[in-house]
Short mmCIF file of C-alpha atoms in Angstrom, two decimals:
data_model
loop_
_atom_site.label_atom_id
_atom_site.label_comp_id
_atom_site.label_asym_id
_atom_site.label_seq_id
_atom_site.Cartn_x
_atom_site.Cartn_y
_atom_site.Cartn_z
CA MET A 202 -193.57 115.92 37.84
CA PHE A 203 -195.74 116.80 41.17
CA VAL A 204 -198.86 116.09 39.16
CA LEU A 205 -197.93 112.71 38.80
CA VAL A 206 -196.83 112.29 42.52
CA GLY A 207 -200.32 113.42 43.77
CA MET A 208 -202.06 110.89 41.40
CA ALA A 209 -199.66 108.08 42.86
CA GLU A 210 -199.99 109.43 46.27
CA LEU A 211 -203.85 109.57 46.05
CA THR A 212 -203.83 106.07 44.43
CA ALA A 213 -202.13 104.73 47.42
CA ALA A 214 -204.73 106.57 49.87
CA GLY A 215 -207.02 104.46 48.11
CA ILE A 216 -205.01 101.39 48.87
CA TYR A 217 -204.77 102.07 52.35
CA MET A 218 -208.11 102.55 52.36
CA GLN A 219 -209.48 99.19 51.12
CA TYR A 220 -207.50 97.81 54.89
CA TRP A 221 -211.06 99.17 56.45
CA LEU A 222 -213.30 98.81 53.25
CA PRO A 223 -212.12 96.18 50.64
CA ASP A 224 -214.66 96.08 48.67
CA VAL A 225 -214.98 99.99 47.47
CA PRO A 226 -212.41 100.45 44.68
CA THR A 227 -209.42 102.81 45.04
CA TRP A 228 -211.11 105.38 41.99
CA ILE A 229 -213.91 105.91 44.45
CA TRP A 230 -211.67 106.75 47.31
CA ALA A 231 -208.86 109.04 44.94
CA ALA A 232 -212.06 111.12 43.92
CA ALA A 233 -213.13 112.05 47.43
CA PHE A 234 -209.56 112.84 48.66
CA PHE A 235 -208.96 114.53 45.56
CA ILE A 236 -212.06 117.00 46.09
CA ILE A 237 -211.50 117.33 49.83
CA ILE A 238 -207.84 118.78 49.35
CA ASN A 239 -208.29 120.73 46.27
CA ALA A 240 -211.28 122.37 48.39
CA VAL A 241 -208.59 122.86 51.36
CA ASN A 242 -206.69 124.89 49.31
CA LEU A 243 -209.16 126.84 47.58
CA VAL A 244 -209.97 128.44 50.58
CA ASN A 245 -206.87 130.18 51.79
CA VAL A 246 -203.00 129.61 52.59
CA ARG A 247 -203.71 129.41 56.08
CA LEU A 248 -206.21 126.81 56.22
CA TYR A 249 -203.14 125.00 53.90
CA GLY A 250 -200.50 125.20 56.64
CA GLU A 251 -203.05 124.21 59.21
CA THR A 252 -203.75 121.13 57.48
CA GLU A 253 -200.22 120.37 56.38
CA PHE A 254 -198.96 121.46 59.93
CA TRP A 255 -200.98 118.36 61.75
CA PHE A 256 -199.94 115.93 58.99
CA ALA A 257 -196.54 116.73 59.56
CA LEU A 258 -197.27 116.41 63.52
CA ILE A 259 -199.00 113.00 63.35
CA LYS A 260 -196.29 111.36 60.95
CA VAL A 261 -193.55 112.07 62.68
CA LEU A 262 -195.04 111.54 66.32
CA ALA A 263 -196.74 108.04 64.88
CA ILE A 264 -192.57 106.96 63.53
CA ILE A 265 -191.29 107.78 66.57
CA GLY A 266 -193.87 105.50 68.61
CA MET A 267 -193.72 103.17 65.86
CA ILE A 268 -189.97 102.37 66.51
CA GLY A 269 -190.13 102.90 70.42
CA PHE A 270 -193.04 100.32 70.40
CA GLY A 271 -191.53 97.83 67.78
CA LEU A 272 -188.03 97.93 70.12
CA TRP A 273 -190.33 97.14 73.47
CA LEU A 274 -191.70 94.11 71.70
CA LEU A 275 -188.46 92.97 70.57
CA PHE A 276 -186.79 93.30 73.95
CA SER A 277 -189.71 92.86 76.27
CA GLY A 278 -190.41 89.05 74.69
CA HIS A 279 -193.88 90.21 73.71
CA GLY A 280 -193.00 90.47 70.40
CA GLY A 281 -193.92 86.85 69.23
CA GLU A 282 -191.70 83.73 68.32
CA HIS A 283 -191.10 85.49 65.24
CA ALA A 284 -189.18 88.69 66.90
CA SER A 285 -185.15 88.19 67.20
CA ILE A 286 -182.41 90.29 66.03
CA ASP A 287 -181.43 87.38 64.15
CA ASN A 288 -184.11 88.46 61.63
CA LEU A 289 -181.71 90.53 60.15
CA TRP A 290 -179.33 88.41 58.47
CA ARG A 291 -181.40 85.34 58.67
CA TYR A 292 -182.90 84.01 55.34
CA ASN A 293 -179.71 84.99 53.55
CA GLY A 294 -178.76 87.96 55.64
CA PHE A 295 -178.03 91.77 53.60
CA PHE A 296 -178.34 91.51 49.91
CA ALA A 297 -180.58 88.11 50.15
CA THR A 298 -181.12 88.46 46.30
CA GLY A 299 -177.35 89.34 45.18
CA TRP A 300 -176.43 92.62 43.63
CA HIS A 301 -179.01 92.02 40.70
CA GLY A 302 -181.96 92.44 43.57
CA LEU A 303 -180.44 95.63 44.81
CA LEU A 304 -180.00 97.09 41.41
CA LEU A 305 -183.63 96.45 40.76
CA SER A 306 -184.52 98.18 43.67
CA LEU A 307 -182.87 101.65 42.76
CA ALA A 308 -186.15 102.76 40.89
CA VAL A 309 -188.16 102.44 43.84
CA ILE A 310 -185.95 104.10 46.13
CA MET A 311 -185.81 106.79 43.62
CA PHE A 312 -189.54 106.97 44.28
CA SER A 313 -189.30 106.57 48.16
CA PHE A 314 -186.67 109.67 48.35
CA GLY A 315 -187.84 112.20 45.53
CA GLY A 316 -188.41 115.53 46.50
CA LEU A 317 -185.25 115.91 48.58
CA GLU A 318 -184.25 118.45 45.85
CA LEU A 319 -186.95 121.02 46.94
CA ILE A 320 -184.29 121.97 49.67
CA GLY A 321 -182.41 124.11 47.06
CA ILE A 322 -185.18 125.69 45.72
CA THR A 323 -185.84 127.10 49.28
CA ALA A 324 -182.42 128.98 48.76
CA ALA A 325 -183.69 131.72 47.30
CA GLU A 326 -186.28 132.70 49.84
CA ALA A 327 -184.12 131.47 52.99
CA ARG A 328 -182.82 134.52 55.11
CA ASP A 329 -178.67 133.11 55.54
CA PRO A 330 -179.02 130.70 52.86
CA GLN A 331 -174.96 129.85 54.01
CA LYS A 332 -176.06 128.29 57.37
CA SER A 333 -179.66 127.09 56.49
CA ILE A 334 -179.41 125.35 53.71
CA PRO A 335 -176.14 122.89 54.55
CA LYS A 336 -178.03 122.70 57.80
CA ALA A 337 -181.09 121.71 55.94
CA VAL A 338 -179.21 119.39 54.04
CA ASN A 339 -177.63 117.61 57.12
CA GLN A 340 -181.00 117.20 58.65
CA VAL A 341 -182.08 115.00 55.71
CA VAL A 342 -179.21 112.58 56.54
CA TYR A 343 -180.37 112.24 59.87
CA ARG A 344 -183.82 111.94 59.45
CA ILE A 345 -183.19 108.95 56.54
CA LEU A 346 -180.81 107.16 59.46
CA LEU A 347 -184.07 107.73 61.54
CA PHE A 348 -187.44 107.50 59.66
CA TYR A 349 -186.25 105.36 57.63
CA ILE A 350 -183.47 103.16 58.28
CA GLY A 351 -184.29 103.11 61.83
CA SER A 352 -188.09 102.07 61.17
CA LEU A 353 -186.71 99.56 58.72
CA VAL A 354 -183.69 97.72 61.09
CA VAL A 355 -186.92 97.31 63.88
CA LEU A 356 -189.92 95.81 61.32
CA LEU A 357 -187.03 93.82 60.01
CA ALA A 358 -186.05 92.46 63.76
CA LEU A 359 -189.96 91.85 64.42
CA TYR A 360 -190.65 89.65 61.56
CA PRO A 361 -188.97 87.92 59.07
CA TRP A 362 -188.80 89.84 55.50
CA VAL A 363 -189.92 86.63 53.51
CA GLU A 364 -193.21 86.82 55.10
CA VAL A 365 -193.74 90.22 53.68
CA LYS A 366 -196.20 90.23 51.21
CA SER A 367 -196.13 93.54 48.25
CA ASN A 368 -199.96 94.28 48.08
CA SER A 369 -200.17 96.03 51.46
CA SER A 370 -198.13 98.19 53.73
CA PRO A 371 -195.09 96.43 55.95
CA PHE A 372 -195.39 98.30 58.46
CA VAL A 373 -199.51 97.75 59.08
CA MET A 374 -199.15 93.44 57.93
CA ILE A 375 -196.36 92.98 60.14
CA PHE A 376 -198.05 94.58 63.18
CA HIS A 377 -201.24 93.05 62.18
CA ASN A 378 -199.49 89.69 61.94
CA LEU A 379 -198.29 90.09 65.77
CA ASP A 380 -201.87 90.30 66.74
CA SER A 381 -201.35 93.98 67.30
CA ASN A 382 -204.13 94.84 65.46
CA VAL A 383 -204.93 98.38 67.57
CA VAL A 384 -201.24 99.44 66.61
CA ALA A 385 -201.96 98.34 62.69
CA LEU A 386 -204.96 100.44 62.45
CA ALA A 387 -203.54 103.10 63.74
CA LEU A 388 -199.89 102.68 61.32
CA ASN A 389 -202.38 102.55 58.53
CA PHE A 390 -204.54 105.68 59.16
CA VAL A 391 -201.13 107.53 59.90
CA ILE A 392 -200.08 105.89 56.42
CA LEU A 393 -202.59 107.06 55.06
CA VAL A 394 -202.46 110.83 56.51
CA ALA A 395 -198.53 110.77 54.93
CA SER A 396 -199.98 110.00 51.52
CA LEU A 397 -202.41 113.04 51.58
CA SER A 398 -199.82 114.82 53.24
CA VAL A 399 -197.59 114.63 49.68
CA TYR A 400 -200.93 115.15 47.73
CA ASN A 401 -201.29 118.36 49.80
CA SER A 402 -198.01 120.08 49.67
CA GLY A 403 -198.11 118.66 45.88
CA VAL A 404 -201.29 121.16 45.33
CA TYR A 405 -199.79 123.75 47.11
CA SER A 406 -196.60 123.31 45.18
CA ASN A 407 -198.37 122.94 41.65
CA SER A 408 -199.99 125.88 41.74
CA ARG A 409 -197.45 127.91 42.95
CA MET A 410 -195.35 127.11 40.15
CA LEU A 411 -197.76 127.49 37.40
CA PHE A 412 -198.31 130.52 38.84
CA GLY A 413 -194.73 131.80 38.87
CA LEU A 414 -194.27 130.67 35.60
CA SER A 415 -196.80 132.74 34.25
CA VAL A 416 -195.53 135.94 36.23
CA GLN A 417 -192.37 135.16 34.26
CA GLY A 418 -193.92 135.17 31.02
CA ASN A 419 -193.30 131.56 30.70
CA ALA A 420 -197.09 130.41 31.05
CA PRO A 421 -200.30 131.65 29.51
CA LYS A 422 -201.22 134.99 31.46
CA PHE A 423 -204.59 133.86 32.92
CA LEU A 424 -202.81 131.65 35.55
CA THR A 425 -201.57 134.76 37.30
CA ARG A 426 -205.42 135.24 38.23
CA VAL A 427 -205.53 135.60 42.09
CA SER A 428 -208.61 135.26 44.44
CA HIS A 429 -209.63 137.67 47.01
CA ARG A 430 -208.14 135.13 50.01
CA GLY A 431 -204.79 135.16 48.10
CA VAL A 432 -205.05 131.80 46.18
CA PRO A 433 -203.85 131.44 42.81
CA VAL A 434 -207.61 129.87 41.32
CA ASN A 435 -206.59 129.27 37.75
CA SER A 436 -203.16 127.45 38.54
CA LEU A 437 -204.86 125.54 41.19
CA MET A 438 -207.84 124.54 38.75
CA LEU A 439 -205.08 123.37 36.13
CA SER A 440 -203.31 121.11 38.21
CA GLY A 441 -206.47 119.81 39.72
CA ALA A 442 -207.67 119.13 36.16
CA ILE A 443 -204.72 117.30 35.18
CA THR A 444 -204.61 115.29 38.39
CA SER A 445 -208.26 114.54 38.26
CA LEU A 446 -207.18 111.81 35.79
CA VAL A 447 -206.23 109.80 38.63
CA VAL A 448 -209.31 108.82 38.91
CA LEU A 449 -209.77 107.44 35.40
CA ILE A 450 -206.87 105.43 35.47
CA ASN A 451 -207.59 103.84 38.79
CA TYR A 452 -211.35 102.73 37.42
CA LEU A 453 -209.37 101.05 33.91
CA LEU A 454 -206.17 100.13 35.54
CA PRO A 455 -207.26 99.46 39.32
CA GLN A 456 -204.14 96.80 39.73
CA LYS A 457 -201.92 98.62 37.54
CA ALA A 458 -202.91 102.02 38.83
CA PHE A 459 -199.92 102.78 41.01
CA SER A 460 -197.21 101.04 39.68
CA LEU A 461 -198.06 102.80 36.22
CA LEU A 462 -197.75 106.13 38.11
CA MET A 463 -194.47 105.10 40.48
CA ALA A 464 -192.83 104.79 37.38
CA LEU A 465 -193.94 107.84 35.86
CA VAL A 466 -192.70 109.49 38.27
CA VAL A 467 -189.32 107.84 38.67
CA ALA A 468 -188.70 108.84 34.86
CA THR A 469 -189.15 112.34 35.80
CA LEU A 470 -187.32 112.42 39.01
CA LEU A 471 -184.48 111.12 36.59
CA LEU A 472 -185.27 113.96 34.10
CA ASN A 473 -184.97 116.18 37.11
CA TRP A 474 -181.94 115.21 38.75
CA ILE A 475 -179.85 114.79 35.32
CA MET A 476 -180.79 118.43 34.79
CA ILE A 477 -179.84 119.81 38.20
CA CYS A 478 -176.85 118.03 37.44
CA LEU A 479 -176.10 119.73 34.16
CA ALA A 480 -177.24 123.17 35.59
CA HIS A 481 -174.80 122.89 38.34
CA LEU A 482 -172.24 122.03 35.65
CA ARG A 483 -172.98 125.04 33.80
CA PHE A 484 -173.33 127.58 36.87
CA ARG A 485 -169.72 126.73 38.47
CA ALA A 486 -168.48 127.10 34.77
CA ALA A 487 -169.87 130.60 34.55
CA MET A 488 -168.76 131.85 37.83
CA ARG A 489 -165.43 130.77 36.87
CA ARG A 490 -165.40 132.29 34.05
CA LYS A 491 -166.14 135.91 35.77
CA GLY A 492 -163.59 135.34 38.23
CA ARG A 493 -166.16 134.89 41.12
CA GLU A 494 -166.16 131.58 43.54
CA THR A 495 -169.41 130.53 45.38
CA GLN A 496 -169.84 129.80 49.34
CA PHE A 497 -170.68 126.35 48.70
CA LYS A 498 -168.29 123.87 48.36
CA ALA A 499 -169.50 121.22 46.20
CA LEU A 500 -167.76 117.47 47.01
CA LEU A 501 -165.96 116.01 43.90
CA TYR A 502 -166.85 118.61 41.59
CA PRO A 503 -167.08 118.03 38.64
CA ALA A 504 -166.21 114.59 38.98
CA GLY A 505 -169.53 114.19 41.51
CA ASN A 506 -171.86 115.62 38.95
CA TYR A 507 -170.70 112.88 36.01
CA LEU A 508 -171.01 110.26 38.63
CA CYS A 509 -174.68 111.26 39.35
CA ILE A 510 -175.62 112.06 35.81
CA ALA A 511 -173.94 108.30 35.07
CA PHE A 512 -175.64 106.83 38.27
CA LEU A 513 -179.12 107.82 36.91
CA ALA A 514 -178.39 106.72 33.32
CA LEU A 515 -177.52 103.22 34.92
CA ILE A 516 -181.14 103.36 36.46
CA LEU A 517 -182.91 104.12 33.68
CA VAL A 518 -181.37 101.05 32.02
CA LEU A 519 -182.50 99.10 34.66
CA MET A 520 -186.07 100.50 34.12
CA CYS A 521 -185.82 99.01 30.35
CA THR A 522 -185.50 95.55 32.14
CA MET A 523 -188.68 95.91 34.16
CA ASP A 524 -191.61 95.01 33.29
CA ASP A 525 -193.34 97.54 35.45
CA MET A 526 -191.19 100.60 34.20
CA ARG A 527 -190.36 100.03 30.85
CA LEU A 528 -192.81 101.93 29.20
CA SER A 529 -191.84 105.18 31.28
CA ALA A 530 -188.26 104.68 30.02
CA ILE A 531 -189.42 104.72 26.69
CA LEU A 532 -191.60 107.44 27.02
CA LEU A 533 -188.72 109.82 29.03
CA PRO A 534 -186.70 110.64 25.55
CA VAL A 535 -190.41 111.27 23.66
CA TRP A 536 -191.28 113.75 26.61
CA ILE A 537 -187.81 115.37 26.11
CA VAL A 538 -187.95 115.62 22.71
CA PHE A 539 -191.66 117.34 23.20
CA LEU A 540 -190.54 119.57 25.76
CA PHE A 541 -187.72 120.95 23.44
CA ILE A 542 -190.09 121.34 20.31
CA ALA A 543 -192.36 123.43 22.35
CA PHE A 544 -189.87 125.78 24.33
CA ASN A 545 -188.74 126.50 20.89
CA VAL A 546 -191.97 127.12 19.12
CA LEU A 547 -192.76 129.41 22.26
CA ARG A 548 -189.85 130.99 22.19
CA ARG A 549 -190.20 132.03 18.88
CA LYS A 550 -193.65 133.49 19.35
CA ALA A 551 -192.18 135.55 21.81
CA HIS A 552 -189.94 137.14 19.60
#
């Protein structure tokens, strides 16, 4: 999944660069950023950590600054004639396109929140998972309220949503239309950094996952090779080789590349989250059979799990009705069958 996420983020980075250099095709930028980020990860883990630290710091400070500046524009009278709290309920208000529009947006929302499941993976390495994991989950809620809901409220109040176009970042476009060109340029840079940050994390995660699978005997042994700096070189190069297909995709389908890759990411997210729900059901059932209880209390278990699966299935059905996402929804069951066959073939060879 993170290979597809990396492809989507490299494509997005190319789109953001076109704000400054519109004549340069996205595949060139995708190739350039692909080479730079992978080179950083090949050096050592410390350089990756330092790069990601600065990426994250820039993102957080920029979003807080954007919200603060937006509030100042809104309440100081410097936001122009369009800036008004009334924009939040004007133009047909909430659910302006009805429940149908809300339902169709769920797949895109899935893409935006993909990766939250990684909190659970950290439990194995956390010092005190009984305290740190619930705390991390609660912090996700607070950050969504601030960084997602907070920024959206400010942006919608500054500029009518009906004027926002889908071919560029709404953050950048709104401040550009408000004649805040310097802010728009800065935000475009920050959004570019955010995309590169996601890809940087994806490169690290992909290589470590492949390395871990190889150590466990679930992937070819050559992937366990580590450089003298502690970098799993072969795993990094294999994931990089697959990710490099993004250059070809952007070259052949420059206008459709991002929507195609986003749809594929959503499809894999659906599969991942459904498998997490099923694994959770089996885990607790096994614990109960052994007479053991976990310290984590699952809200609405087991009904909550089945509700989540039904919700995810609904999104899959909705994807089948959308032209940009229908192909990925059709390919998902094909991919599941392929994985099932490949797993059984490899397991038989192992025994």
